[in-house]
XYZ file of C-alpha atoms in Angstrom:
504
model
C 29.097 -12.794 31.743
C 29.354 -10.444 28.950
C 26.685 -8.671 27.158
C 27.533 -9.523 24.123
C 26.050 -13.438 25.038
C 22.238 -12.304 24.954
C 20.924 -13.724 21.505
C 20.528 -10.324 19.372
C 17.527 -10.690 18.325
C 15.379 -12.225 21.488
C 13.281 -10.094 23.211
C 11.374 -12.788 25.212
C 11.368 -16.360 25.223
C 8.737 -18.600 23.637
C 8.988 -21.635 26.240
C 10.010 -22.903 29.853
C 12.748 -25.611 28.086
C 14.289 -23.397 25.782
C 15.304 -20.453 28.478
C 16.744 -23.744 30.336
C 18.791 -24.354 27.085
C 19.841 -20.752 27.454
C 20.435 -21.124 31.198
C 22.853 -24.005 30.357
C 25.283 -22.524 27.619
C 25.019 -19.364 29.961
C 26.795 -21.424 32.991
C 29.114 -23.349 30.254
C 30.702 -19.898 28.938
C 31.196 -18.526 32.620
C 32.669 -22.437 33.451
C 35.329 -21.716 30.483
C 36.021 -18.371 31.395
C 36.704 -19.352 35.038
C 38.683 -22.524 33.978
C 41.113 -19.793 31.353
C 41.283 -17.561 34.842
C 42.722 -20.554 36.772
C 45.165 -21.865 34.849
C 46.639 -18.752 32.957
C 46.240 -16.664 36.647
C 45.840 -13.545 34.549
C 43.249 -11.156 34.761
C 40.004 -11.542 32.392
C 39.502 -7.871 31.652
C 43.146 -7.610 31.455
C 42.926 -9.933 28.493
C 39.747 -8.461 27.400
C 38.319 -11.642 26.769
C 34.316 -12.151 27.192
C 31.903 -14.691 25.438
C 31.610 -13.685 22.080
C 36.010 -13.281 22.008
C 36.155 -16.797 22.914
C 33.926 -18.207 20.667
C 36.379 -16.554 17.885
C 39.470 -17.951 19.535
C 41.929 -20.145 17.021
C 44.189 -22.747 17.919
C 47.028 -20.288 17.424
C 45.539 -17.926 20.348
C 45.039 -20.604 22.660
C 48.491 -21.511 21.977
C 49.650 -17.838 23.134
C 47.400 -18.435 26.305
C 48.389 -21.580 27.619
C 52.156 -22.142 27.839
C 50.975 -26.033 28.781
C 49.994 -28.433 25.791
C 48.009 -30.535 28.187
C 46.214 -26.760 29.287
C 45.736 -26.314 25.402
C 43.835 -29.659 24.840
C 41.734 -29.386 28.022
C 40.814 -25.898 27.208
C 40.037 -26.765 23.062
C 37.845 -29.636 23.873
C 35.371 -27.618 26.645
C 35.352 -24.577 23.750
C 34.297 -26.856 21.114
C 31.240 -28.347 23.506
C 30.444 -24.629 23.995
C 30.598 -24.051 20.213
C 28.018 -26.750 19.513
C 25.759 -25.999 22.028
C 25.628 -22.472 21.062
C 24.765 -23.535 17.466
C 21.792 -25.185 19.051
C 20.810 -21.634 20.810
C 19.547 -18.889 17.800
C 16.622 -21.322 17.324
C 15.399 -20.510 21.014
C 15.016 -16.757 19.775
C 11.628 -15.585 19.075
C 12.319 -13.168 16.209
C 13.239 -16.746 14.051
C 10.581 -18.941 15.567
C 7.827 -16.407 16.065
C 4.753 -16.516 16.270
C 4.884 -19.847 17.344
C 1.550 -22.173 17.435
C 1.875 -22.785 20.808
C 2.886 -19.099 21.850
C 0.101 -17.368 23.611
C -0.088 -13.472 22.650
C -0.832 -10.685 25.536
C -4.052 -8.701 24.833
C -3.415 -5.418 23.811
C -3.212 -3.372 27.067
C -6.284 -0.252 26.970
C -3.746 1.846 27.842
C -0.535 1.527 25.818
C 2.909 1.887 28.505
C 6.369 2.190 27.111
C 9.027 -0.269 28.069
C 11.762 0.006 30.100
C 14.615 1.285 27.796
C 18.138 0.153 28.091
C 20.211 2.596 29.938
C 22.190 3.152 26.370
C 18.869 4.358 24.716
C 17.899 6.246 27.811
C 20.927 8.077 27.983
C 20.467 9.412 24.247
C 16.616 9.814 24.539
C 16.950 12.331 27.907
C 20.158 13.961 25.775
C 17.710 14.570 22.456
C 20.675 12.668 20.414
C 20.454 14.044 17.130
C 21.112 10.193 15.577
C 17.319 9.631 16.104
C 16.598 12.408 13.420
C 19.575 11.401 10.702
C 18.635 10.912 7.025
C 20.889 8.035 6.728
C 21.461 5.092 9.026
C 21.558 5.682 12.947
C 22.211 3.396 15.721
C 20.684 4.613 18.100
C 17.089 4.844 15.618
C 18.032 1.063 15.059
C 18.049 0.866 19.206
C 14.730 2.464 19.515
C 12.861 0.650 16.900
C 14.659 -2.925 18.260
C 13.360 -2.144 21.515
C 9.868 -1.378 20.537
C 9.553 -4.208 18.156
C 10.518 -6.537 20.789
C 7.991 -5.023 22.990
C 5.006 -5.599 20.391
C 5.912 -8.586 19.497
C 4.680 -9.745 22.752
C 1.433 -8.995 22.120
C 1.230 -9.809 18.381
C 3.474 -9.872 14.909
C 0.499 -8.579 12.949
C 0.304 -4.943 14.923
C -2.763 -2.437 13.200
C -2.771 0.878 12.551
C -4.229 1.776 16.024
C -1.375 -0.375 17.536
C 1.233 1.634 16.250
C -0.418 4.897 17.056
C -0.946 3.562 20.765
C 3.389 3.250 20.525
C 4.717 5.990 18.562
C 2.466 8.281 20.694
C 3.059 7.284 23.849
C 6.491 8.113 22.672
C 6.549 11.467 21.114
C 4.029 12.405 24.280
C 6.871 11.595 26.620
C 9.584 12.711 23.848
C 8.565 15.627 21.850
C 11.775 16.219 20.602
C 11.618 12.875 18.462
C 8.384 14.746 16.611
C 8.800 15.038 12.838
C 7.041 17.337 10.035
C 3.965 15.055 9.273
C 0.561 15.476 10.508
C 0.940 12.604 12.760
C 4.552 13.689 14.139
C 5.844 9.862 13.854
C 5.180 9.345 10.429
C 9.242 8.614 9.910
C 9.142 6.120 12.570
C 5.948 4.345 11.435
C 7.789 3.690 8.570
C 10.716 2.494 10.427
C 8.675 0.554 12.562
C 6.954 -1.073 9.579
C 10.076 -2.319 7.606
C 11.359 -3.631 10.694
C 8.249 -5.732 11.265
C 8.420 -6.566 7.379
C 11.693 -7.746 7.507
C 11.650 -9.733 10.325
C 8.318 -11.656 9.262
C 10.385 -12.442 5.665
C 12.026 -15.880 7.399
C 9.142 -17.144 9.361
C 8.083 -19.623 6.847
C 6.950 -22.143 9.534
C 4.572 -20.739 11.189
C 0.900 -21.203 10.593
C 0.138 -17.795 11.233
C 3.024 -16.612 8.582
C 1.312 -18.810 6.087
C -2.472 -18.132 6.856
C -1.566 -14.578 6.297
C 0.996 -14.846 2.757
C -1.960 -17.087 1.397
C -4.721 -14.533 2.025
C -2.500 -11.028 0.857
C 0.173 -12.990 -1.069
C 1.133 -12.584 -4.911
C 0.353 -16.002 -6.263
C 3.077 -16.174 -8.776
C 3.515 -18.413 -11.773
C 6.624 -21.060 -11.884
C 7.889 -22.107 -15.050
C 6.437 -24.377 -17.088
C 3.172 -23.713 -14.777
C -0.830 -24.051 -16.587
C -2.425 -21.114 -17.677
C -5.568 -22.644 -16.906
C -7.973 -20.459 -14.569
C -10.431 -21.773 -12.239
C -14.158 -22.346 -13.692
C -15.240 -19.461 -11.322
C -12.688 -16.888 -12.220
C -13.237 -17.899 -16.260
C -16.913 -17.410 -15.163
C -16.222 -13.975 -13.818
C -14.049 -12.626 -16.724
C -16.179 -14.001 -19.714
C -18.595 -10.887 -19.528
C -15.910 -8.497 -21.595
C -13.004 -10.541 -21.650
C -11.206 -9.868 -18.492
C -8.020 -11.740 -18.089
C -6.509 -12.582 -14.047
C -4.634 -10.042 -12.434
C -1.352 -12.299 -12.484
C -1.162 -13.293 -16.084
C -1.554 -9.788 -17.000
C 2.089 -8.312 -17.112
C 3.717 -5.492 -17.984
C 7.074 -4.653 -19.629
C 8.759 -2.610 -17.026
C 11.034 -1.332 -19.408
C 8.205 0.775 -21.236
C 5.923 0.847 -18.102
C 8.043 0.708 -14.897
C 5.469 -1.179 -13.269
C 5.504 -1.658 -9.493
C 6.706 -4.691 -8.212
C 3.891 -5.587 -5.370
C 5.127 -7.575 -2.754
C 3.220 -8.749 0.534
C 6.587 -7.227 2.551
C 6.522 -4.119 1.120
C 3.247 -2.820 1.946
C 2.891 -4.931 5.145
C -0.874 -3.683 6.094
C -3.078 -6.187 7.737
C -7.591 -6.673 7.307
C -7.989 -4.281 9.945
C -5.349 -1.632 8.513
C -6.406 -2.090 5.131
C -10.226 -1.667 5.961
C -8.975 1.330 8.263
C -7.753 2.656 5.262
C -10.645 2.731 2.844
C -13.060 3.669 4.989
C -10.376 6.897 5.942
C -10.474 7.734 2.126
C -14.668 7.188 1.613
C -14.951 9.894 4.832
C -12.292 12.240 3.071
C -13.780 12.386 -0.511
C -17.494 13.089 1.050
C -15.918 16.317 2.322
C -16.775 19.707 0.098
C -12.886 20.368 -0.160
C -11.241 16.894 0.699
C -7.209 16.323 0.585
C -6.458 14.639 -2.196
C -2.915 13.753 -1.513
C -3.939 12.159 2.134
C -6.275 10.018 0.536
C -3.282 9.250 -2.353
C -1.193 8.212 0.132
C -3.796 5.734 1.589
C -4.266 4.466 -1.584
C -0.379 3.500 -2.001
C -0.351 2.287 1.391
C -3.279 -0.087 0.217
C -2.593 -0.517 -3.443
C -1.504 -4.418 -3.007
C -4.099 -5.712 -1.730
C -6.790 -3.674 -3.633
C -4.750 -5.226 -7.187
C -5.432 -8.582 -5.627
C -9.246 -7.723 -5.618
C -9.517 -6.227 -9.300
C -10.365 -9.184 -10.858
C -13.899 -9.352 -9.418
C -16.620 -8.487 -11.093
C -16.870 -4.342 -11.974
C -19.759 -4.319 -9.977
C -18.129 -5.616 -7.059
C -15.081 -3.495 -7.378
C -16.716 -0.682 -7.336
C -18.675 -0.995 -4.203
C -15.355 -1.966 -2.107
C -13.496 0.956 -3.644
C -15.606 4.048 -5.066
C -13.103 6.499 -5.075
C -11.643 5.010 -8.133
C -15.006 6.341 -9.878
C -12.804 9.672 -9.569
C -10.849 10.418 -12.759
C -7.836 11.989 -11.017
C -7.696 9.052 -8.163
C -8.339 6.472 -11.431
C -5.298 8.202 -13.270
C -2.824 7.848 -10.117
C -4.053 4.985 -9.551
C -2.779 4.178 -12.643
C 0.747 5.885 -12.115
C 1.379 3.873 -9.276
C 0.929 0.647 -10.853
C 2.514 1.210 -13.708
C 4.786 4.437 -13.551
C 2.778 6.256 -16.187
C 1.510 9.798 -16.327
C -1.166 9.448 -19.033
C -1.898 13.008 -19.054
C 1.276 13.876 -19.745
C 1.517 11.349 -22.338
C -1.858 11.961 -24.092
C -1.031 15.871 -24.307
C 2.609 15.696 -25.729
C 1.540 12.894 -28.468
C -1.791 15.138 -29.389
C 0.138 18.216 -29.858
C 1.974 16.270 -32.490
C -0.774 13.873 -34.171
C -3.749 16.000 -33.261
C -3.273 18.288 -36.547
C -2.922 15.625 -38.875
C -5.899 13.334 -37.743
C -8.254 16.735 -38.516
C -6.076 17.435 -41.912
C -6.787 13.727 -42.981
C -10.269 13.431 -42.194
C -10.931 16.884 -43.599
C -9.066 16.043 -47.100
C -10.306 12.523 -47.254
C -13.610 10.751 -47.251
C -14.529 11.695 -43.478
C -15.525 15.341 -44.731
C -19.251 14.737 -43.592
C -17.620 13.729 -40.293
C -15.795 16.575 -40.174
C -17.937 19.330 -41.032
C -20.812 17.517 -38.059
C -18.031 18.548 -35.827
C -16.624 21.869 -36.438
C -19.461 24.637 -37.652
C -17.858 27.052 -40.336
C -17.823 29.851 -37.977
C -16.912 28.140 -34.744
C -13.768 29.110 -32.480
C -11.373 26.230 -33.122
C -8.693 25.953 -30.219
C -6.460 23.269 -28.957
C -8.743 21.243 -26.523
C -11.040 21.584 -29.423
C -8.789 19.725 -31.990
C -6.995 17.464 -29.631
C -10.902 16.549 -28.346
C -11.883 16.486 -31.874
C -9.363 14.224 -33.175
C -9.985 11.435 -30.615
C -13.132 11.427 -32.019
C -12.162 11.028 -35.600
C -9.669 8.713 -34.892
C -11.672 5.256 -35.309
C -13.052 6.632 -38.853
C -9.629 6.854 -40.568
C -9.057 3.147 -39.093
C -12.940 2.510 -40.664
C -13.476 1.169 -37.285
C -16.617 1.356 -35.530
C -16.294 4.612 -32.976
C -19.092 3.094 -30.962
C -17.111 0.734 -28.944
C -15.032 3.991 -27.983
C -17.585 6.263 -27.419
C -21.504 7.066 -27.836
C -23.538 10.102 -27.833
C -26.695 9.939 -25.351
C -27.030 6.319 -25.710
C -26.314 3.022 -24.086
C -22.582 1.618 -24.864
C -22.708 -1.666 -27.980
C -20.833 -3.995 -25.362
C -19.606 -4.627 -22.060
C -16.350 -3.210 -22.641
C -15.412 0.191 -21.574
C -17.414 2.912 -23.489
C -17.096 6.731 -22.876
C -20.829 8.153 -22.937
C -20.793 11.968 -23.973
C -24.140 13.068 -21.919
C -26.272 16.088 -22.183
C -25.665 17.225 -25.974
C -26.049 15.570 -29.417
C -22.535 17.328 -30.010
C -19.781 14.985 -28.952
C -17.573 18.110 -28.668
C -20.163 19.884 -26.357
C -21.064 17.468 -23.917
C -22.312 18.448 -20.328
C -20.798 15.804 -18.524
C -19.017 12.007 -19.143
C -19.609 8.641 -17.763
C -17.463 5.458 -18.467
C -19.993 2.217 -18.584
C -18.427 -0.951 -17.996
C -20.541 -4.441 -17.994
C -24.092 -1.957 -17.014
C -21.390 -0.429 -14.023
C -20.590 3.248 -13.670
C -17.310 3.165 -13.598
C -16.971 7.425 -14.031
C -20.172 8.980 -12.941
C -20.861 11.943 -15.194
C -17.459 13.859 -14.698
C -17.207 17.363 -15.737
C -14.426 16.224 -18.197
C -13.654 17.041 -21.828
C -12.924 13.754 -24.297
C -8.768 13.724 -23.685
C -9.438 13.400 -20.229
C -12.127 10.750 -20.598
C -10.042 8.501 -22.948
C -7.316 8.549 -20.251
C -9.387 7.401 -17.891
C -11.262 4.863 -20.079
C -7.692 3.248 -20.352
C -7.236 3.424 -16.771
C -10.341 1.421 -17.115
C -8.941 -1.485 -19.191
C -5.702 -1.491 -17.901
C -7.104 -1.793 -13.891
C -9.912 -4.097 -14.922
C -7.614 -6.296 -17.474
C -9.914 -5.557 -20.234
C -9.210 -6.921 -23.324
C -10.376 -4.809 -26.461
C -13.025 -5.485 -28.889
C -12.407 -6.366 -32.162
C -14.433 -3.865 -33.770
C -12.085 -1.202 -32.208
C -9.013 -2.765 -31.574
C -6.468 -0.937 -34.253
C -7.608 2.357 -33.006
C -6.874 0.808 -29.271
C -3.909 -0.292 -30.091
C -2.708 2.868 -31.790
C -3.722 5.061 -28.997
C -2.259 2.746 -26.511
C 1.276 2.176 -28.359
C 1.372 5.894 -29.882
C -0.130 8.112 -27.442
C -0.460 6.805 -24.021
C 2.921 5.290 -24.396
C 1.683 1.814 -22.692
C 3.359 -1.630 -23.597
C 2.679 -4.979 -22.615
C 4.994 -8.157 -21.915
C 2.373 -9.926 -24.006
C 1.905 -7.936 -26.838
C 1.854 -9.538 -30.498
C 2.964 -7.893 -33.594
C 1.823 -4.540 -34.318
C -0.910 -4.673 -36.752
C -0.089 -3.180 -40.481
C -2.774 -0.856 -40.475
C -1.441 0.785 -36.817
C 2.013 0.892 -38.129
C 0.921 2.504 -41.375
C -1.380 5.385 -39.669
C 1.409 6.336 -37.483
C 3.547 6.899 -40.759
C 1.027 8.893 -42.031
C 0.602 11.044 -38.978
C 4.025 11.709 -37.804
């Protein structure tokens, strides 16, 4: 029989009746074929005919074969017993069934052995095909990663990180030439790899395993017409500065171009997640650590570290303390909602920055003003953009303690900036961010821009929701400066709309 008849996607079979099913439709096609041999005497490969031809064949073909109407008949009805059975077949393959309840995983061996590869694949692999290196699609990369995937799969559909080292090395140790530029050499075919494991999990809505995992790293997503209502717990949990879940806080991509987080796209299990973190702790206690290795763990565990944010601050914290550092707390931000705030705190300040200090210094703030900037002191441009953050809340006559104090402990549990080490807010030694009693930023050597970013980061991460006492100056730095929108957001307030007007 043909090839062409294995199932594509089986790579092992999940029990003793359905390879018997198999076993049958297997001895039904080579019954037909025989049968088409005898009575049309011509030669099969003459006709080029195997399974998967026949099981295309139309009345008007089988016409052209058999001369006979009685030959015709005969041969339609056994073709249409094979078509039904074969309908029956694709649920006997694993990669649609799998993991099955009753399936019974291997162990992982100790030491990891290729499998046998088809002669096709062994052919290009001894030949270094240059298909396995191509930017775009390549069958014989498809080949590979089939063949591996249907080799893990006997052991488990869930495979860790050390699971796909034990593969992909084993296989660049036996073909070097399949090594690409990453520290790892396979990083190209992890990824390959991954998605392939991904997408083949996406249909396995059966299986208890499929569902135990979804429910513990899934998006729980609201349906129309769905309660708002939160559990007493989470309520509970939030009430402390007005914290809001993770999934009714949404963002208008169009303004943001916030990540869509999806369980198949990042694909990493407990054991590769926790792999993960504790990879980035070890890296940041170094005296010159890599930041962008530990960035890319951080994407490769973003999803399931959004799922945790709604904890308590406290809590957070302990499971992930790099986020205490305010260039990890800014990306982190970037990746979640495709937003440099750097880059949009420095272009706005360059604008506004001027005209903050020009109104405060014409208008009732001059006490304010002159605290700040002595009459013989070097004003330059972290200086005003620095200084004007600082004004900010007193042209809104909004109290600046809920955005930042001086020495002292922050008025609420919201997130403060707290300027340590001078009475000067423009000369401070080093910045914390305080949220509900928590270090959030440990005394950063950062000036006030940088700290504002961050303490944004802060609310946005957390799902803060600002205090009243503060909230047209939040709102104006939020629309006007950081550029950040929400799907949520009500009317902008007068006052906002008229300082902008002022200031631009």
């Amino acid at each position: 029989m043909h090839s062409n008849w294995r199932t594509r996607r089986s790579g092992f079979w999940c029990s003793q009746g359905r390879r018997k099913n198999f076993i049958l439709l297997t001895h039904m096609c080579m019954m037909i074929l025989s049968i088409l041999h005898y009575i049309t005497g011509c030669s099969l490969l003459e006709q080029q005919i195997d399974g998967e031809t026949m099981l295309g064949l139309t009345e008007r073909m089988v016409e052209r074969l058999f001369p006979v109407m009685k030959h015709q008949v005969t041969f339609m009805k056994e073709l249409n017993k094979l078509k039904n059975l074969e309908t029956e077949v694709p649920q006997i393959s694993c990669a649609q069934q799998e993991p099955c309840d009753s399936f019974v995983a291997q162990p992982w061996p100790a030491v990891y052995n290729l499998p046998v590869f088809p002669p096709e694949l062994q052919a290009a692999l001894q030949r270094k095909d240059p298909g396995f290196k191509k930017k775009d699609k390549s069958h014989i990369r498809a080949l590979l990663i089939q063949v591996l995937f249907d080799n893990i799969t006997k052991h488990t559909w869930y495979p860790n990180h050390k699971m796909y080292g034990d593969v992909l090395g084993s296989l660049i140790t036996r073909f070097p030439f399949l090594k690409d530029d990453s520290s790892s050499g396979y990083d190209t075919l992890l990824e390959c790899i991954r998605n392939k494991f991904k997408k083949e999990r996406i249909p396995l809505v059966n299986s208890s395993t499929v569902l135990k995992m979804k429910e513990k790293y899934g998006v729980k997503r609201k349906c129309a017409g769905q309660s708002d209502s939160v559990g007493f717990s989470q309520k509970q949990q939030s009430a402390r500065c007005g914290r809001e879940p993770v999934d009714t806080m949404e963002y208008d991509s169009a303004c943001s171009h916030e990540i869509v987080l999806d369980l198949e796209v990042t694909g990493e299990d407990e054991t590769s997640f926790q792999e993960h973190i504790n990879a980035i702790t070890l890296e940041l206690r170094k005296s010159n650590p890599s930041y962008s290795e530990v960035k890319n763990r951080m994407k490769r565990t973003l999803f399931q570290r959004v799922q945790i944010m709604d904890r308590p601050a406290a809590e957070v914290m302990e499971h992930f303390p790099f986020l205490g550092v305010p260039q990890l707390m800014l990306h982190e931000m970037t990746m979640r909602f495709g937003t440099d705030l750097a880059k949009n705190m420095e272009t706005s300040l360059n604008e506004m920055a001027p005209n903050i200090i020009r109104s405060a210094k014409e208008g009732s703030k001059k006490n304010l003003y002159a605290n700040l900037f002595g009459p013989a002191e070097e004003v330059t441009e972290g200086l005003v953009r620095n200084a004007a953050l600082i004004l900010l809340p007193a042209l809104f006559k909004e109290n600046a303690s809920f955005l930042y104090c001086v020495d002292s402990e922050p008025k609420g549990p919201a997130p403060t900036v707290v300027l340590n080490g001078s009475p000067d807010p423009l000369k401070a030694e080093s910045v914390s961010i305080i949220m509900d009693n928590v270090n959030i930023i440990r005394e950063a050597d950062i000036d006030m821009t940088q700290a504002v970013e961050c303490l944004f980061a802060a609310y946005f991460l957390f799902n803060v929701q600002y205090p009243l006492a503060i909230k047209n100056t939040m709102i104006f730095i939020q629309k006007y400066m950081l550029k950040l929108r929400s799907r949520h957001d009500t009317r902008i307030p007068i006052p906002v709309l008229k300082m902008y007007s002022q200031l631009v």
